[in-house]
PDB file of C-alpha atoms in Angstrom:
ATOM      1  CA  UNK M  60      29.404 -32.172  -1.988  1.00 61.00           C
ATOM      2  CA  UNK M  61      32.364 -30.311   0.211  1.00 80.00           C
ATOM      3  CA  UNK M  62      31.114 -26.766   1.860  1.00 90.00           C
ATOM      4  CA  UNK M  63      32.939 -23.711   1.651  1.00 96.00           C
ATOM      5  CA  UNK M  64      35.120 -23.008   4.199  1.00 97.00           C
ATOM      6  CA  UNK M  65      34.375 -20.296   6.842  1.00 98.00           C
ATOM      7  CA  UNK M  66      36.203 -19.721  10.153  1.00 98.00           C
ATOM      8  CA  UNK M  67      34.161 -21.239  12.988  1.00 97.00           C
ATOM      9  CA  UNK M  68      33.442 -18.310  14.882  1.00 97.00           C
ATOM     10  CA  UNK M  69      34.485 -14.422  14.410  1.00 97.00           C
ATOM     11  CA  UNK M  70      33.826 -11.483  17.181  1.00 96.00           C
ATOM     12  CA  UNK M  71      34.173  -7.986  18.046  1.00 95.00           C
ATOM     13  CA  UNK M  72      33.125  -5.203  20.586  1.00 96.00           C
ATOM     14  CA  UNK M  73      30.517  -2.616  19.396  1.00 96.00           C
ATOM     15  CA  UNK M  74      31.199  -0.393  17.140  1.00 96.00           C
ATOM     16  CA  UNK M  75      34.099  -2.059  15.884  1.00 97.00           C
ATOM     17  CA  UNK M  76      34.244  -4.090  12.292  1.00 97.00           C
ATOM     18  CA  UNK M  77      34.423  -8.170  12.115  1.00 98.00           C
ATOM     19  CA  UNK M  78      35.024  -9.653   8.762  1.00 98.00           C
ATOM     20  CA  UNK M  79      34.442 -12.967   7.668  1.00 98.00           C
ATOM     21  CA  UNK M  80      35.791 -15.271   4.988  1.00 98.00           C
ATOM     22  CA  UNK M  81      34.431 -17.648   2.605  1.00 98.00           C
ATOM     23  CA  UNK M  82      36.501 -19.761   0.593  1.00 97.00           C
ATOM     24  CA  UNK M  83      35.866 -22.425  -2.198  1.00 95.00           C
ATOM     25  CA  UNK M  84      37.400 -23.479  -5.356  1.00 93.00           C
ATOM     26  CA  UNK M  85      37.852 -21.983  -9.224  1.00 91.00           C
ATOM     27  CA  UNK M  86      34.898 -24.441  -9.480  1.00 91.00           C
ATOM     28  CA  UNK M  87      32.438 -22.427  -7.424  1.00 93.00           C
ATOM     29  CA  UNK M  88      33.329 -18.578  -5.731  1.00 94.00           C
ATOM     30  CA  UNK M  89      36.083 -18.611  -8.220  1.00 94.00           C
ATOM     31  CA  UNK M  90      34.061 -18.862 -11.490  1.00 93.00           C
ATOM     32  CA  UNK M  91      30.705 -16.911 -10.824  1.00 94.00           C
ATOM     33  CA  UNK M  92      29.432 -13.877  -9.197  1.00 95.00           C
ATOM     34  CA  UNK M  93      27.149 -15.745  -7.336  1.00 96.00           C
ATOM     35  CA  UNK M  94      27.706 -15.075  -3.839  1.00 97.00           C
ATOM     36  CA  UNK M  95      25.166 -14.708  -0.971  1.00 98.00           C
ATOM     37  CA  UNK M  96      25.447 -14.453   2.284  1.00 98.00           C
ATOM     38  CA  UNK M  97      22.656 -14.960   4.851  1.00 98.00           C
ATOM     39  CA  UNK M  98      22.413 -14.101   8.683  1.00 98.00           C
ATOM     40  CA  UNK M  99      20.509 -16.495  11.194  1.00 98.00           C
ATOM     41  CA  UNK M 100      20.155 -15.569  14.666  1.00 96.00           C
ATOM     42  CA  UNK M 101      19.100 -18.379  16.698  1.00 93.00           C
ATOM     43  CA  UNK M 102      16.049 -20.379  16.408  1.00 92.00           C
ATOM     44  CA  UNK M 103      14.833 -18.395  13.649  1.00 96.00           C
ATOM     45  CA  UNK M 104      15.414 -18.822   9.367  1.00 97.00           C
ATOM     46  CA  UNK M 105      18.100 -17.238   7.859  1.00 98.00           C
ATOM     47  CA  UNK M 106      17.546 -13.709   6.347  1.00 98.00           C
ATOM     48  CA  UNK M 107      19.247 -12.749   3.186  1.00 98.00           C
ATOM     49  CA  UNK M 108      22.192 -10.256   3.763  1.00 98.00           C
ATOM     50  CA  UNK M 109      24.243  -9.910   0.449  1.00 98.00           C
ATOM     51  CA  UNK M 110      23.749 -11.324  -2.954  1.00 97.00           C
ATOM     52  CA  UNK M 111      25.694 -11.080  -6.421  1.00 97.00           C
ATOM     53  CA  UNK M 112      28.972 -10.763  -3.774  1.00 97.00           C
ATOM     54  CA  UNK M 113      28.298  -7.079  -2.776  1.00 98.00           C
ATOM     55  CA  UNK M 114      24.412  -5.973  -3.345  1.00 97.00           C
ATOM     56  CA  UNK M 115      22.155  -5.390  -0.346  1.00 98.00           C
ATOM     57  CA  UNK M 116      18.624  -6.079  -0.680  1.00 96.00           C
ATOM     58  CA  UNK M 117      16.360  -3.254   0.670  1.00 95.00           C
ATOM     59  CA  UNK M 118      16.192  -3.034   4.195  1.00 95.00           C
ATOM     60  CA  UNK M 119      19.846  -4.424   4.892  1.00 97.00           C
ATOM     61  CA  UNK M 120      22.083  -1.922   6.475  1.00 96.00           C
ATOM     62  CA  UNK M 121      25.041  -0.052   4.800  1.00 96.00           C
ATOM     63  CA  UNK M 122      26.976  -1.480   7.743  1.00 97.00           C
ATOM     64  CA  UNK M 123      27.318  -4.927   5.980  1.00 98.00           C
ATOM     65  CA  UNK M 124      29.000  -5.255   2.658  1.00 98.00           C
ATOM     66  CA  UNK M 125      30.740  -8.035   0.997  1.00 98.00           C
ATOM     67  CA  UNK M 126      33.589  -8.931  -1.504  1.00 97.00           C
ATOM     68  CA  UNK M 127      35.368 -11.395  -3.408  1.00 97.00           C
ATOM     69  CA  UNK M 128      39.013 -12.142  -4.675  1.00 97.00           C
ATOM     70  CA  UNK M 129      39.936 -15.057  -6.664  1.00 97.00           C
ATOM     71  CA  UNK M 130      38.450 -18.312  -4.945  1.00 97.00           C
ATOM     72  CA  UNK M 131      37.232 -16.440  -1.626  1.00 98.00           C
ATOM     73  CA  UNK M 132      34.688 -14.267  -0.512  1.00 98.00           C
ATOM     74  CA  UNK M 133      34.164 -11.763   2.244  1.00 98.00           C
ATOM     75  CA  UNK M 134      31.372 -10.645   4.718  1.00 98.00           C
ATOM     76  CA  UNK M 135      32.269  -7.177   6.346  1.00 98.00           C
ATOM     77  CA  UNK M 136      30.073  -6.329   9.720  1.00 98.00           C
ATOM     78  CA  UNK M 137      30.806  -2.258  10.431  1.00 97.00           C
ATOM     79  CA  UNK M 138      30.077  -1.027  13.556  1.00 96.00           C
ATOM     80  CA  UNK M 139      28.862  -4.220  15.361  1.00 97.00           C
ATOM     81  CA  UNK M 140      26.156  -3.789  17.123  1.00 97.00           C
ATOM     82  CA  UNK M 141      24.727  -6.514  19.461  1.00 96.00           C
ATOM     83  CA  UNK M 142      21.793  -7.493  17.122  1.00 96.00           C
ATOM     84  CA  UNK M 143      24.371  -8.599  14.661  1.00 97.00           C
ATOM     85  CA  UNK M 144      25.020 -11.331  17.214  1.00 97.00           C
ATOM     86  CA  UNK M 145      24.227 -14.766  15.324  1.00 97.00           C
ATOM     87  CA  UNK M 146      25.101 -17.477  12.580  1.00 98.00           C
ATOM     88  CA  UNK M 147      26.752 -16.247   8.909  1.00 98.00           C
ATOM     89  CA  UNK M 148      26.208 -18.595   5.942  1.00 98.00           C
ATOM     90  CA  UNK M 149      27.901 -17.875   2.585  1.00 98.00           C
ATOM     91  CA  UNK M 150      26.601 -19.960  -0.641  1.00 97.00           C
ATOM     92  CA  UNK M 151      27.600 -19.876  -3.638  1.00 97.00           C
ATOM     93  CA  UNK M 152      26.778 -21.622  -7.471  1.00 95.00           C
ATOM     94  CA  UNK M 153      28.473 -24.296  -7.452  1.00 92.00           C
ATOM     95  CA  UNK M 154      28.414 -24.850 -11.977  1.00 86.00           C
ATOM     96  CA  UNK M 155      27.333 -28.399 -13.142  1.00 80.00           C
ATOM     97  CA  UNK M 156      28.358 -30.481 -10.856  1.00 79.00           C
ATOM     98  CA  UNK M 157      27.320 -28.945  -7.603  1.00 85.00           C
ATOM     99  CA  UNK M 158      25.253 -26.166  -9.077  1.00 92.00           C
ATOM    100  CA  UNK M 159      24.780 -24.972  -4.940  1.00 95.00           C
ATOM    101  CA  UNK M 160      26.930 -25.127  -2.561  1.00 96.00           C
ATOM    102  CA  UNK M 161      26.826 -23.420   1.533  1.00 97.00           C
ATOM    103  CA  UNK M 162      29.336 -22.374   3.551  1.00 98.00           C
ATOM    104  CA  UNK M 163      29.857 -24.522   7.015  1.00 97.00           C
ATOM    105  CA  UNK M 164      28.941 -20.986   8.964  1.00 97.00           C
ATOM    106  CA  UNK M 165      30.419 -18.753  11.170  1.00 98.00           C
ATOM    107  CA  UNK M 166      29.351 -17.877  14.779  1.00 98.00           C
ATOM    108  CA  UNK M 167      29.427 -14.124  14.973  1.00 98.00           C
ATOM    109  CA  UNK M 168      29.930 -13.012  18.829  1.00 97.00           C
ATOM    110  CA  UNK M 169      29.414  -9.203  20.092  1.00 96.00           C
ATOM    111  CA  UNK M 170      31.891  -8.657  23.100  1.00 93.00           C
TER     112      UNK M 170
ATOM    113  CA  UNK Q 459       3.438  -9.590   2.362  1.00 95.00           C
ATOM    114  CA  UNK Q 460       5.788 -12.381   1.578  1.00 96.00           C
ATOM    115  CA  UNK Q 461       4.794 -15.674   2.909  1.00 97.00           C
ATOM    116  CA  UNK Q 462       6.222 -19.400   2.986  1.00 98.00           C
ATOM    117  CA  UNK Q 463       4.574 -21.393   5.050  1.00 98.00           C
ATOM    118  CA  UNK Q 464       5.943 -25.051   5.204  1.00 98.00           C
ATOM    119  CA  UNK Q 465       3.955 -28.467   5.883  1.00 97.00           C
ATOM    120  CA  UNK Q 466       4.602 -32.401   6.137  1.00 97.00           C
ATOM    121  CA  UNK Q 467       7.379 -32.317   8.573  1.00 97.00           C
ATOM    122  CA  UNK Q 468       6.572 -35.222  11.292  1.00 97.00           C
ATOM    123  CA  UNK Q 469       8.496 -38.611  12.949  1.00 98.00           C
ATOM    124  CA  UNK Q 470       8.627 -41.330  10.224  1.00 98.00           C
ATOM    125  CA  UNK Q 471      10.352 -44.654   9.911  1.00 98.00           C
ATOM    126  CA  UNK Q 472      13.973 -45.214   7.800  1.00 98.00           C
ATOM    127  CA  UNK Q 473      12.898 -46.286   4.316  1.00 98.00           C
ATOM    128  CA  UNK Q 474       9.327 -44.692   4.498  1.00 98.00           C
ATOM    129  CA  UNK Q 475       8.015 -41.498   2.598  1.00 98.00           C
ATOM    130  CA  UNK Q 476       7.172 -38.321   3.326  1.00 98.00           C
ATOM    131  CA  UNK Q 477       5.859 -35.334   0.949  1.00 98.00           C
ATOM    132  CA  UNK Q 478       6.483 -31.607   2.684  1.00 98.00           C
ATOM    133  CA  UNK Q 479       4.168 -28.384   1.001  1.00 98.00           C
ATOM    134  CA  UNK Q 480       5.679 -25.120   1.045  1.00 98.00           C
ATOM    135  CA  UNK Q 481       2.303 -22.623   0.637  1.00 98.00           C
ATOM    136  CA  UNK Q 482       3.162 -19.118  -0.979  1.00 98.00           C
ATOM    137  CA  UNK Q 483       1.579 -15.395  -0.951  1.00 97.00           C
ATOM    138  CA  UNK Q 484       2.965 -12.061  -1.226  1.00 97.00           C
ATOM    139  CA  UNK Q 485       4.688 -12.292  -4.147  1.00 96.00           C
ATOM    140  CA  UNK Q 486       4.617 -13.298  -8.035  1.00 96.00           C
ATOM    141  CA  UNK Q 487       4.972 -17.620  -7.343  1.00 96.00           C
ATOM    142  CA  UNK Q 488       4.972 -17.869 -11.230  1.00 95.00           C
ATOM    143  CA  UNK Q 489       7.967 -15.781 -11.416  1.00 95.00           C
ATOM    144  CA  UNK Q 490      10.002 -17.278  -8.936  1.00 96.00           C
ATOM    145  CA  UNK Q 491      12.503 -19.708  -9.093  1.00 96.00           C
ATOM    146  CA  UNK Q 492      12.354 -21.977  -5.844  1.00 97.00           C
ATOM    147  CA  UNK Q 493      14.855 -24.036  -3.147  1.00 98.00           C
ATOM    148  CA  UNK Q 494      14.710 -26.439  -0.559  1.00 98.00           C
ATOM    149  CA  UNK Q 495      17.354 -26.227   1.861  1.00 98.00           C
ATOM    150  CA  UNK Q 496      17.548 -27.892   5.202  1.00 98.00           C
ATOM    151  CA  UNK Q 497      19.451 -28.082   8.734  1.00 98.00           C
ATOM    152  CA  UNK Q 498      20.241 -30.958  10.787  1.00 97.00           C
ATOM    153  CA  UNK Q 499      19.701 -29.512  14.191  1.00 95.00           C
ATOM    154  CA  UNK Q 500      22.673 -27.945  15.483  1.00 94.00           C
ATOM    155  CA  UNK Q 501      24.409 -28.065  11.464  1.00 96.00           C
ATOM    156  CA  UNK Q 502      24.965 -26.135   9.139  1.00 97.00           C
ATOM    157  CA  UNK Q 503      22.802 -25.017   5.969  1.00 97.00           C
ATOM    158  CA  UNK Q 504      22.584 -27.845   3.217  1.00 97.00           C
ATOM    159  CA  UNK Q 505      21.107 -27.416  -0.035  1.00 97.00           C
ATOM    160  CA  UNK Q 506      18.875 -30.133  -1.421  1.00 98.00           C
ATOM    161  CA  UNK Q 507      17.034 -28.993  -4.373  1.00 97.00           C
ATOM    162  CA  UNK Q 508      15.917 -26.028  -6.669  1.00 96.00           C
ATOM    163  CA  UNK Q 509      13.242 -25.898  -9.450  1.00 96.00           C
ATOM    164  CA  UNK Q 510      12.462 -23.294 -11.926  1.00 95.00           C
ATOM    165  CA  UNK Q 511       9.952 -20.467 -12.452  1.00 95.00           C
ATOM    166  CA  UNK Q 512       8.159 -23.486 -15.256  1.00 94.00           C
ATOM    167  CA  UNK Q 513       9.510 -26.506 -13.698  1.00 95.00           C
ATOM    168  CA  UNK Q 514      12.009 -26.770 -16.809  1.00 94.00           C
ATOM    169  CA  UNK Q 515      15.095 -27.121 -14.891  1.00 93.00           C
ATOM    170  CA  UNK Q 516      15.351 -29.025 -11.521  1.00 96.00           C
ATOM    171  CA  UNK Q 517      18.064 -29.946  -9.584  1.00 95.00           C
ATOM    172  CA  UNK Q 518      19.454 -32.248  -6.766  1.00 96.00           C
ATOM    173  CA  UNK Q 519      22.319 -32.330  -4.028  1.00 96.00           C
ATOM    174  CA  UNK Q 520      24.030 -35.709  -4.653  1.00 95.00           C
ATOM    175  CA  UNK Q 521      22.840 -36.673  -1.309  1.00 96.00           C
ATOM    176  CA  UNK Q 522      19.194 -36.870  -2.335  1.00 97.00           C
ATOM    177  CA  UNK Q 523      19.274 -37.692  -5.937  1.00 97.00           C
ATOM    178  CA  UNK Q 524      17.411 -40.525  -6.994  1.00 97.00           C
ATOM    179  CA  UNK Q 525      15.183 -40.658  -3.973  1.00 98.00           C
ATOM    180  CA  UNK Q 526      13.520 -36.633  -3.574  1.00 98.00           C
ATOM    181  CA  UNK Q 527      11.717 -34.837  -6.219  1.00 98.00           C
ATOM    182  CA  UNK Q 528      10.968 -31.419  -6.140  1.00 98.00           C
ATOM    183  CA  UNK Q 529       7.681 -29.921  -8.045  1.00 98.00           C
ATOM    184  CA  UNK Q 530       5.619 -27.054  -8.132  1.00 98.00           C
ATOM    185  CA  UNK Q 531       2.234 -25.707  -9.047  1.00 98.00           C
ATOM    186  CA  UNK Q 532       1.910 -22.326  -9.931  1.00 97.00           C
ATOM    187  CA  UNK Q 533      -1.591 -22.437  -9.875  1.00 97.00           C
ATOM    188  CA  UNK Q 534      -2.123 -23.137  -6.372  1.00 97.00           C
ATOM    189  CA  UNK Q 535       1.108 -21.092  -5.724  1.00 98.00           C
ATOM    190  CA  UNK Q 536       2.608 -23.981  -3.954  1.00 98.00           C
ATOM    191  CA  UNK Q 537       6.125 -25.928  -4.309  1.00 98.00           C
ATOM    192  CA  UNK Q 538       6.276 -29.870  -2.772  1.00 98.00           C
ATOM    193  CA  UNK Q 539       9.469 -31.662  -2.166  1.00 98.00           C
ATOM    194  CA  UNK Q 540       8.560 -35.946  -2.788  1.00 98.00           C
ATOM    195  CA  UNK Q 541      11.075 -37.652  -0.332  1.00 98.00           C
ATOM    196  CA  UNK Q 542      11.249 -41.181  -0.311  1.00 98.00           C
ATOM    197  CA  UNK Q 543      13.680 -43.826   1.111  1.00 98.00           C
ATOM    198  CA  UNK Q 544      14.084 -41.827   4.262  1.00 98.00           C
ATOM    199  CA  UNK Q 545      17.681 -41.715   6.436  1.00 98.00           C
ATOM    200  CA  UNK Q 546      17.885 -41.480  10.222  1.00 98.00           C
ATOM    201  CA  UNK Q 547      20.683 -38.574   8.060  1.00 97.00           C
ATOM    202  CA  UNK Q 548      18.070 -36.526   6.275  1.00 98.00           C
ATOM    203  CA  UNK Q 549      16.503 -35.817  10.083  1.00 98.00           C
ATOM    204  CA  UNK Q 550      16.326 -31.727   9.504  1.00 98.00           C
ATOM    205  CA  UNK Q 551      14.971 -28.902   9.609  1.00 98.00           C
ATOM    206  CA  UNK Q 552      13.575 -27.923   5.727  1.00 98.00           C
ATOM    207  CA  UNK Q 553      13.043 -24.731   4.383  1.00 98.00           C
ATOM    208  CA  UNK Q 554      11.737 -23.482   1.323  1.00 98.00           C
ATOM    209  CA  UNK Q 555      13.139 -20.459  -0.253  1.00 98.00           C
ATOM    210  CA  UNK Q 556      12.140 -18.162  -3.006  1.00 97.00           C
ATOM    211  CA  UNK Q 557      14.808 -17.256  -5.379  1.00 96.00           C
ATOM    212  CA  UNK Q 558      15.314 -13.508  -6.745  1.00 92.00           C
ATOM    213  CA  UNK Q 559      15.349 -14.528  -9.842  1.00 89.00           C
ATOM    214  CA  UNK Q 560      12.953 -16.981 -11.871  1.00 85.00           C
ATOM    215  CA  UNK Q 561      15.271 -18.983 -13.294  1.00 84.00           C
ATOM    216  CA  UNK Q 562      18.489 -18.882 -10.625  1.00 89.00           C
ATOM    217  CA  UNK Q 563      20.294 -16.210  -9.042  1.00 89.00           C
ATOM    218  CA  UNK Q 564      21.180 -18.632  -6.308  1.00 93.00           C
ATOM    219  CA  UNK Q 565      20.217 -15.841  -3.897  1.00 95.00           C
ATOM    220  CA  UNK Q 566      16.873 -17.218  -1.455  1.00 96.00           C
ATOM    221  CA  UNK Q 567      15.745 -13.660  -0.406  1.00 96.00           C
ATOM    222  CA  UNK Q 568      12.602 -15.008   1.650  1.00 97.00           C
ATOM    223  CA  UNK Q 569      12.012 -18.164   3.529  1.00 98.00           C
ATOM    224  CA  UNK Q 570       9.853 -20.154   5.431  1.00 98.00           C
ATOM    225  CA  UNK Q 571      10.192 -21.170   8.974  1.00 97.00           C
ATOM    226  CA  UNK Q 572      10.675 -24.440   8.345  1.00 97.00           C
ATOM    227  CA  UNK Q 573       9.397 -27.895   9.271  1.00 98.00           C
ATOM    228  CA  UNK Q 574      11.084 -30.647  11.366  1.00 98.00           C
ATOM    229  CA  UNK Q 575      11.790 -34.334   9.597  1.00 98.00           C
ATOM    230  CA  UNK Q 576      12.639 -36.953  12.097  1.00 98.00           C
ATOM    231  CA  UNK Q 577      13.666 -40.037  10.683  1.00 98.00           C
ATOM    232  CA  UNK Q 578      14.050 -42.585  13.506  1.00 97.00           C
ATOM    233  CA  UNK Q 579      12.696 -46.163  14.217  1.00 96.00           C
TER     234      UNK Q 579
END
């Protein structure tokens, strides 16, 4: 079962904006709303940062929001701060034949 | 509080079993649909399985199916994850995860810390 595809690594001095990408097929982020995306700094579990492609749970600040076009989806980090300094996971449904499928992660770094 | 506390993890021959416990509080178990997801150390996030609030609908990564089974009991709040026919590749870290929704939303919005499988001769 193939991952979606994210960009190794992604970075960006405080305070400015970092954006990461997510891409799969018409299979998976293509064909459902059914996007998460999870932060895991190291050493620790990953925390759930975006679900349904752009909804935050409580407690998740404004400063992260996410999208989707067509077959890829997007993490924004606003005004990176150096806590935001860790590992970025996207998932998705992957329908019958995968039915869930992670992305390979990105390394966020804070300059 | 939300809780998941993980159990079961240890060092255990290729081809041997091993059953891991995921213990629950905080939070409506019953309601819940459930996942087991795990990390080779230094990897990425893989997903290996995912049961339903009732148990009616289970699921497996290709990479386990046929040799894990995933169950739960609501009444002890608890979800187990049967693996059997151990790899030196299923050596990972396992989580459980609790689901937003109880059947799938494919959203794990709390999770445990995890417990190490080593599978080694």
């Amino acid at each position: 079962q193939s991952a979606l595809t994210q960009p190794p690594s992604a970075s960006g001095s405080p305070g400015q904006s970092v954006t990461i990408s997510c891409t799969g097929t018409s299979s998976d982020v293509g064909s459902y709303n059914r996007v998460s995306w999870y932060q895991q700094p190291p050493g620790t579990a990953p925390k759930l940062m975006i679900y349904e492609v752009s909804n935050r749970p409580s407690g998740v600040p404004d400063r992260f929001s996410g999208s989707k076009s067509g077959n890829t989806a997007s993490l924004t980090v606003s005004g990176l701060q150096p806590e935001d300094e860790a590992d970025y996971y996207c998932s998705s449904h992957g329908g019958s034949d995968r039915f869930y499928v992670f992305g390979t992660g990105t390394k966020v770094t804070v300059l | 509080e939300v809780q998941l506390v993980e159990s079961g993890g240890g060092l255990v021959q290729p081809g041997r079993s091993l059953r891991l416990s995921c213990a629950t509080s905080g939070f409506a178990f019953d309601d819940s649909a459930m996942h087991w997801v795990r990390q080779a150390p230094g990897k990425g996030l893989e997903w290996v399985s995912s049961i339903s609030w009732n148990s009616d609908r289970l699921h497996y990564a290709d990479s386990v199916r046929g040799r894990f089974t995933v169950s739960r009991d609501n009444a002890q709040n608890s979800l187990y994850l049967q693996m059997n026919s151990l790899r030196p590749e299923d050596t990972a870290f396992y989580y459980c995860g609790k689901d937003r929704l109880r059947y799938f939303d494919w959203a794990v919005d709390s999770w445990g810390q995890g417990t190490l499988v080593t599978v080694s001769s």
